[in-house]
mmCIF file of C-alpha atoms and ligand atoms in Angstrom:
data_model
loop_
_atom_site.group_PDB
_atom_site.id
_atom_site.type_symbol
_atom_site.label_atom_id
_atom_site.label_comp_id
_atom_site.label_asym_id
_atom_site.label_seq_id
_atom_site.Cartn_x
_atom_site.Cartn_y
_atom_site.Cartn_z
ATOM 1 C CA UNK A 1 153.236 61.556 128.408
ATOM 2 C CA UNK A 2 150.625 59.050 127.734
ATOM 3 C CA UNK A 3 146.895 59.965 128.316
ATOM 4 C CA UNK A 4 145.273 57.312 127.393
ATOM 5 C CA UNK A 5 143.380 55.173 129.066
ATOM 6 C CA UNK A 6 142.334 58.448 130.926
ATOM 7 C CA UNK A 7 141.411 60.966 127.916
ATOM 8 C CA UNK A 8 138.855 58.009 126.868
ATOM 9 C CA UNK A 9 137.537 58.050 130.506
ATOM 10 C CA UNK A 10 137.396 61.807 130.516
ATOM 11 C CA UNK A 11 135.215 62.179 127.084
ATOM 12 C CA UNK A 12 133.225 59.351 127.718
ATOM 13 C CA UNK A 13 132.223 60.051 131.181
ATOM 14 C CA UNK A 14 132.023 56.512 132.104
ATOM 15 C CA UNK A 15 131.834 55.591 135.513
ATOM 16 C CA UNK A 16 134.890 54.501 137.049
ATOM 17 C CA UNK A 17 135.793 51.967 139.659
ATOM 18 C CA UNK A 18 138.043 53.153 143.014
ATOM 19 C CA UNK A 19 141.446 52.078 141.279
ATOM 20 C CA UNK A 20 140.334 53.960 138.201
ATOM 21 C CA UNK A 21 139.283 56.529 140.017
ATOM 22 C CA UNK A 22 142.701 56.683 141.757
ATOM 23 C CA UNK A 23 144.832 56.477 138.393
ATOM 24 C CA UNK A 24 142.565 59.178 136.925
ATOM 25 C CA UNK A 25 143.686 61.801 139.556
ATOM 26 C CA UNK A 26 146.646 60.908 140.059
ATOM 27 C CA UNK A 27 147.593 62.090 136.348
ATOM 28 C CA UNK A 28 145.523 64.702 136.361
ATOM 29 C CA UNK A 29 147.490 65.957 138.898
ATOM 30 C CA UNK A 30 150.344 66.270 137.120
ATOM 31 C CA UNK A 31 148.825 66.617 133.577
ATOM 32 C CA UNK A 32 147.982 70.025 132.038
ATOM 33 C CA UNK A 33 145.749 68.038 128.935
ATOM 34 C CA UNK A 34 143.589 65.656 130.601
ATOM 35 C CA UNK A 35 143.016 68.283 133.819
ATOM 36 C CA UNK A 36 141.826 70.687 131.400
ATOM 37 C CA UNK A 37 139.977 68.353 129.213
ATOM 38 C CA UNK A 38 137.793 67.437 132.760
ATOM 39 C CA UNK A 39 137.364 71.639 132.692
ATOM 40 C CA UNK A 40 136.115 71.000 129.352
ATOM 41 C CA UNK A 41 133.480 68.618 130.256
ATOM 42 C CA UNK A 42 132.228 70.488 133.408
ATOM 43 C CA UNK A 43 131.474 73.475 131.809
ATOM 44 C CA UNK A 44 130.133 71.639 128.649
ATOM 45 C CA UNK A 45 127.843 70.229 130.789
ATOM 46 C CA UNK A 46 127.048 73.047 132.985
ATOM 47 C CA UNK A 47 126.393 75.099 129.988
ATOM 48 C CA UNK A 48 123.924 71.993 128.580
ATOM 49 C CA UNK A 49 121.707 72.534 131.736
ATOM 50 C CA UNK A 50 121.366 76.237 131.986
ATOM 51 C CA UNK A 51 118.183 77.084 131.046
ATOM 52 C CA UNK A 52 117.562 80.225 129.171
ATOM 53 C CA UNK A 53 117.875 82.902 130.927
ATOM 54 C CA UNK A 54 115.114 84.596 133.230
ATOM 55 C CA UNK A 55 113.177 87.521 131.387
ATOM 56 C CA UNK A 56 114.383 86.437 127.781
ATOM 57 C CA UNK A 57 110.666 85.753 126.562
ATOM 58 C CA UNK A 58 109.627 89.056 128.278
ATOM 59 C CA UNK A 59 112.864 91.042 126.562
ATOM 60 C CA UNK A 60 112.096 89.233 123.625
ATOM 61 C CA UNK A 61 108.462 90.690 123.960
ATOM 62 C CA UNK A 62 109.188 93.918 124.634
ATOM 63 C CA UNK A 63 111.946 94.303 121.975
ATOM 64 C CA UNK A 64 109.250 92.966 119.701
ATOM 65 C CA UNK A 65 106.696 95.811 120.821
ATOM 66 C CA UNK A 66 109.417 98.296 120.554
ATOM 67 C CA UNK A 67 109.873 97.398 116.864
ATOM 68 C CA UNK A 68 106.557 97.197 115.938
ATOM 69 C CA UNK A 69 106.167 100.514 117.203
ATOM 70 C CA UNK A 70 108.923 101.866 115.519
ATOM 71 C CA UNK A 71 107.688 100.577 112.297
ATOM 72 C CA UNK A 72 103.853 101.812 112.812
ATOM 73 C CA UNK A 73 106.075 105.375 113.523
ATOM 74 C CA UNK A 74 107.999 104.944 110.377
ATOM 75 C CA UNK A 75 104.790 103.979 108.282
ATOM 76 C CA UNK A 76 103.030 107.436 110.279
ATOM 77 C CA UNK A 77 105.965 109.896 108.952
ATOM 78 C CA UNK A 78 105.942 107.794 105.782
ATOM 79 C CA UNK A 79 102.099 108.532 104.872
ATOM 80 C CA UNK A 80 101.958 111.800 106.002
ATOM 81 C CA UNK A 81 105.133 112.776 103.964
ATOM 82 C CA UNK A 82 103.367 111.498 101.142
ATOM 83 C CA UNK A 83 99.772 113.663 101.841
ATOM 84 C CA UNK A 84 102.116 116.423 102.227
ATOM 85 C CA UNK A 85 103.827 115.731 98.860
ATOM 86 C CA UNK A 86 100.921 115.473 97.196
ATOM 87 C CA UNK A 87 98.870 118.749 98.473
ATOM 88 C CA UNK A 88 101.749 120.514 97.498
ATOM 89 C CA UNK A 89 101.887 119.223 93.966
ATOM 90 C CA UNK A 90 98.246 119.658 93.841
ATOM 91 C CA UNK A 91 97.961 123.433 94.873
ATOM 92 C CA UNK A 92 100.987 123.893 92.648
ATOM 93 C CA UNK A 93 99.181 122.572 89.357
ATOM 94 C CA UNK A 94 95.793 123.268 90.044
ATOM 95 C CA UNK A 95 96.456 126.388 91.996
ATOM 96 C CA UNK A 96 96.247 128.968 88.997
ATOM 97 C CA UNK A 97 92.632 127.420 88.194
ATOM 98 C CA UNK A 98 91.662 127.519 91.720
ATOM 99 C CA UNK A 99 92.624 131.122 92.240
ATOM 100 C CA UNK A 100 90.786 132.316 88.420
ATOM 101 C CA UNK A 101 87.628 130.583 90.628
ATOM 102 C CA UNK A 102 87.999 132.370 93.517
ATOM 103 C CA UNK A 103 88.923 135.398 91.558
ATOM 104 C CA UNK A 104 85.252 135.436 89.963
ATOM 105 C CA UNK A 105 83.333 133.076 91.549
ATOM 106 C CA UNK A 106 79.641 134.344 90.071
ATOM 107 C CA UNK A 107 81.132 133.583 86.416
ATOM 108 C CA UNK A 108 82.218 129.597 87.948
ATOM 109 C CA UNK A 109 78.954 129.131 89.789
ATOM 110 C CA UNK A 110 76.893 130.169 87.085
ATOM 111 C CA UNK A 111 78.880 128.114 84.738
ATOM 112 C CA UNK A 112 79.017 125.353 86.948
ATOM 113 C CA UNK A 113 75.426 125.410 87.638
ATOM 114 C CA UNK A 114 74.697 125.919 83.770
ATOM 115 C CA UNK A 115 76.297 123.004 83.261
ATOM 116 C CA UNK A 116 74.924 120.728 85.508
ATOM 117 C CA UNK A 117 71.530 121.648 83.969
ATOM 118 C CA UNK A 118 72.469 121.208 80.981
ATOM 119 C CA UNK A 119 73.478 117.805 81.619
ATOM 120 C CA UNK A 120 70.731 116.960 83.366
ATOM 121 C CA UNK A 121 68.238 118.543 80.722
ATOM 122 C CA UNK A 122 70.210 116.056 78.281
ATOM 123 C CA UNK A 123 69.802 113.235 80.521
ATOM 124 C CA UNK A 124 65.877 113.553 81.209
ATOM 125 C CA UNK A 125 65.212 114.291 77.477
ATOM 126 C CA UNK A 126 66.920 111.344 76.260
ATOM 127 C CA UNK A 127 64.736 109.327 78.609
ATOM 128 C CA UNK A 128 61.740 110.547 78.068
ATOM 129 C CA UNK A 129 62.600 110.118 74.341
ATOM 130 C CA UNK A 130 63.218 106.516 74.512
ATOM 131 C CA UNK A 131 60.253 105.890 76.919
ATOM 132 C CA UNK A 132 58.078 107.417 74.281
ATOM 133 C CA UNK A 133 59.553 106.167 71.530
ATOM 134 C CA UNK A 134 59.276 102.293 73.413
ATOM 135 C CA UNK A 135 55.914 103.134 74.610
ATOM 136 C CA UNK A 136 54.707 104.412 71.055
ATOM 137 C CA UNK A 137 56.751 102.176 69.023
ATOM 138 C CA UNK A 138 54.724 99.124 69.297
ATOM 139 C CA UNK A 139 51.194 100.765 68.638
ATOM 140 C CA UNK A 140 52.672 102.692 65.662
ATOM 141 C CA UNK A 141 54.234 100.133 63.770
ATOM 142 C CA UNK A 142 52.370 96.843 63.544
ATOM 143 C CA UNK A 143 53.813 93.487 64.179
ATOM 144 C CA UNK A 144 54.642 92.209 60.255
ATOM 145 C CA UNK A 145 56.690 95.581 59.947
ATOM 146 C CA UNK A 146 58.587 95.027 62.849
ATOM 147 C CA UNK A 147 58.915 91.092 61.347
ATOM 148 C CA UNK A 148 60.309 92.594 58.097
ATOM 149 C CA UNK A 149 63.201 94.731 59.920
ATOM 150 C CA UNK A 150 63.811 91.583 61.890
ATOM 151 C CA UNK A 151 64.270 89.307 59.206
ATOM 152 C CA UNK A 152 66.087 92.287 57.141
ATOM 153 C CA UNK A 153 68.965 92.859 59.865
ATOM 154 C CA UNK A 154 69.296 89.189 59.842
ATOM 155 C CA UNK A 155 69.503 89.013 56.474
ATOM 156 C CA UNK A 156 72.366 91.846 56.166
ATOM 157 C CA UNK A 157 73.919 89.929 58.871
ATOM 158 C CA UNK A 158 74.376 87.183 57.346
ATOM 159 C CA UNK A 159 75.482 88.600 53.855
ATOM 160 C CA UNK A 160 78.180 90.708 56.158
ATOM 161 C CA UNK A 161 79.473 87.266 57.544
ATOM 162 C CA UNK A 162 78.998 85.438 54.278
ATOM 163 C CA UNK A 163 80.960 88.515 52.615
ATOM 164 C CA UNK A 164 83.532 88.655 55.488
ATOM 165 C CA UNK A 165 84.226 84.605 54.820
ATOM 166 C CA UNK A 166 84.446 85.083 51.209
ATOM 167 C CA UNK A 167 87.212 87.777 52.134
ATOM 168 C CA UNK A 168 89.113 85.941 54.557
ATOM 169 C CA UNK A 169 89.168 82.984 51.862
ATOM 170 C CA UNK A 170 89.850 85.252 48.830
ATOM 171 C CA UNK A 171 93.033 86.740 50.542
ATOM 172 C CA UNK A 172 93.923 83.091 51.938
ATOM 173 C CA UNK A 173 94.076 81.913 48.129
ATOM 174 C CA UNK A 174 96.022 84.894 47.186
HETATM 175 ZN ZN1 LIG B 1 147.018 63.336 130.358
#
């Protein structure tokens, strides 16, 4: 059977004059092809004209929330898994220590409090020694001593660098 020129009119979707119009159904009456090539079309072009579907932004919304929730879940069980983890490793290595606290706590405190005075016995002496020692320091020594140690540490400094060249050159030329 020949389909043409109505499988041209059929894809092109041109508009067709009464004869035309008269051939055109006429075959498609007793053709399978071209009737179901028209089918074709119309729902091609019913399908181009839908538009989406009512609700989608709101499902797409609400699916969104759902996963979000989910995750903020996940991330919940996640961290608390972890805090879990870790106060059980925790007790399990410093548990022994813990307990020998508990177990004589006069012994820890007294330690603990020994300690911290110790520290900050150490801490207030060494101040006060360097405030005294900036505060007397200038008085004590007068100004062409201090001039002296000056130029003296710049002196060795500059025999350590001049030594340090006269290494790095010696072992160069070896
Ligand atoms: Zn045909």
């Amino acid at each position: 059977m020949n389909h043409r020129p109505f499988e041209d009119w059929i894809i092109s979707e041109q508009a067709l004059n009464p004869v035309e119009k008269r051939e055109l159904e006429s075959h498609l009456r007793g053709c399978k092809v071209c009737s179901s090539l028209v089918d074709t079309g119309v729902e091609l072009r019913s399908s181009r004209m839908v538009p989406p579907k009512a609700g989608f932004t709101h499902r797409f919304h609400t699916r969104l929330a759902a996963h979000k929730l989910s995750e903020r879940r996940r991330r919940f069980w996640g961290s608390l898994v972890f805090i879990l983890v870790g106060t059980f490793l925790l007790a399990w290595k410093a548990g022994p220590f813990i307990l020998s606290i508990f177990a004589s706590p006069a012994e820890w405190i007294t330690f603990v409090i020994g300690y911290f005075l110790f520290v900050a016995t150490s801490i207030q002496v060494l101040t006060e020694a360097v405030l005294v020692i900036l505060n007397i320091a200038p008085v004590l020594v007068p100004a062409y001593v201090w001039m002296i140690i000056v130029s003296a540490l710049a002196g060795l400094g500059l025999l350590w660098s001049v030594s340090i060249w006269r290494l790095t050159r010696y072992t160069q030329g070896a």
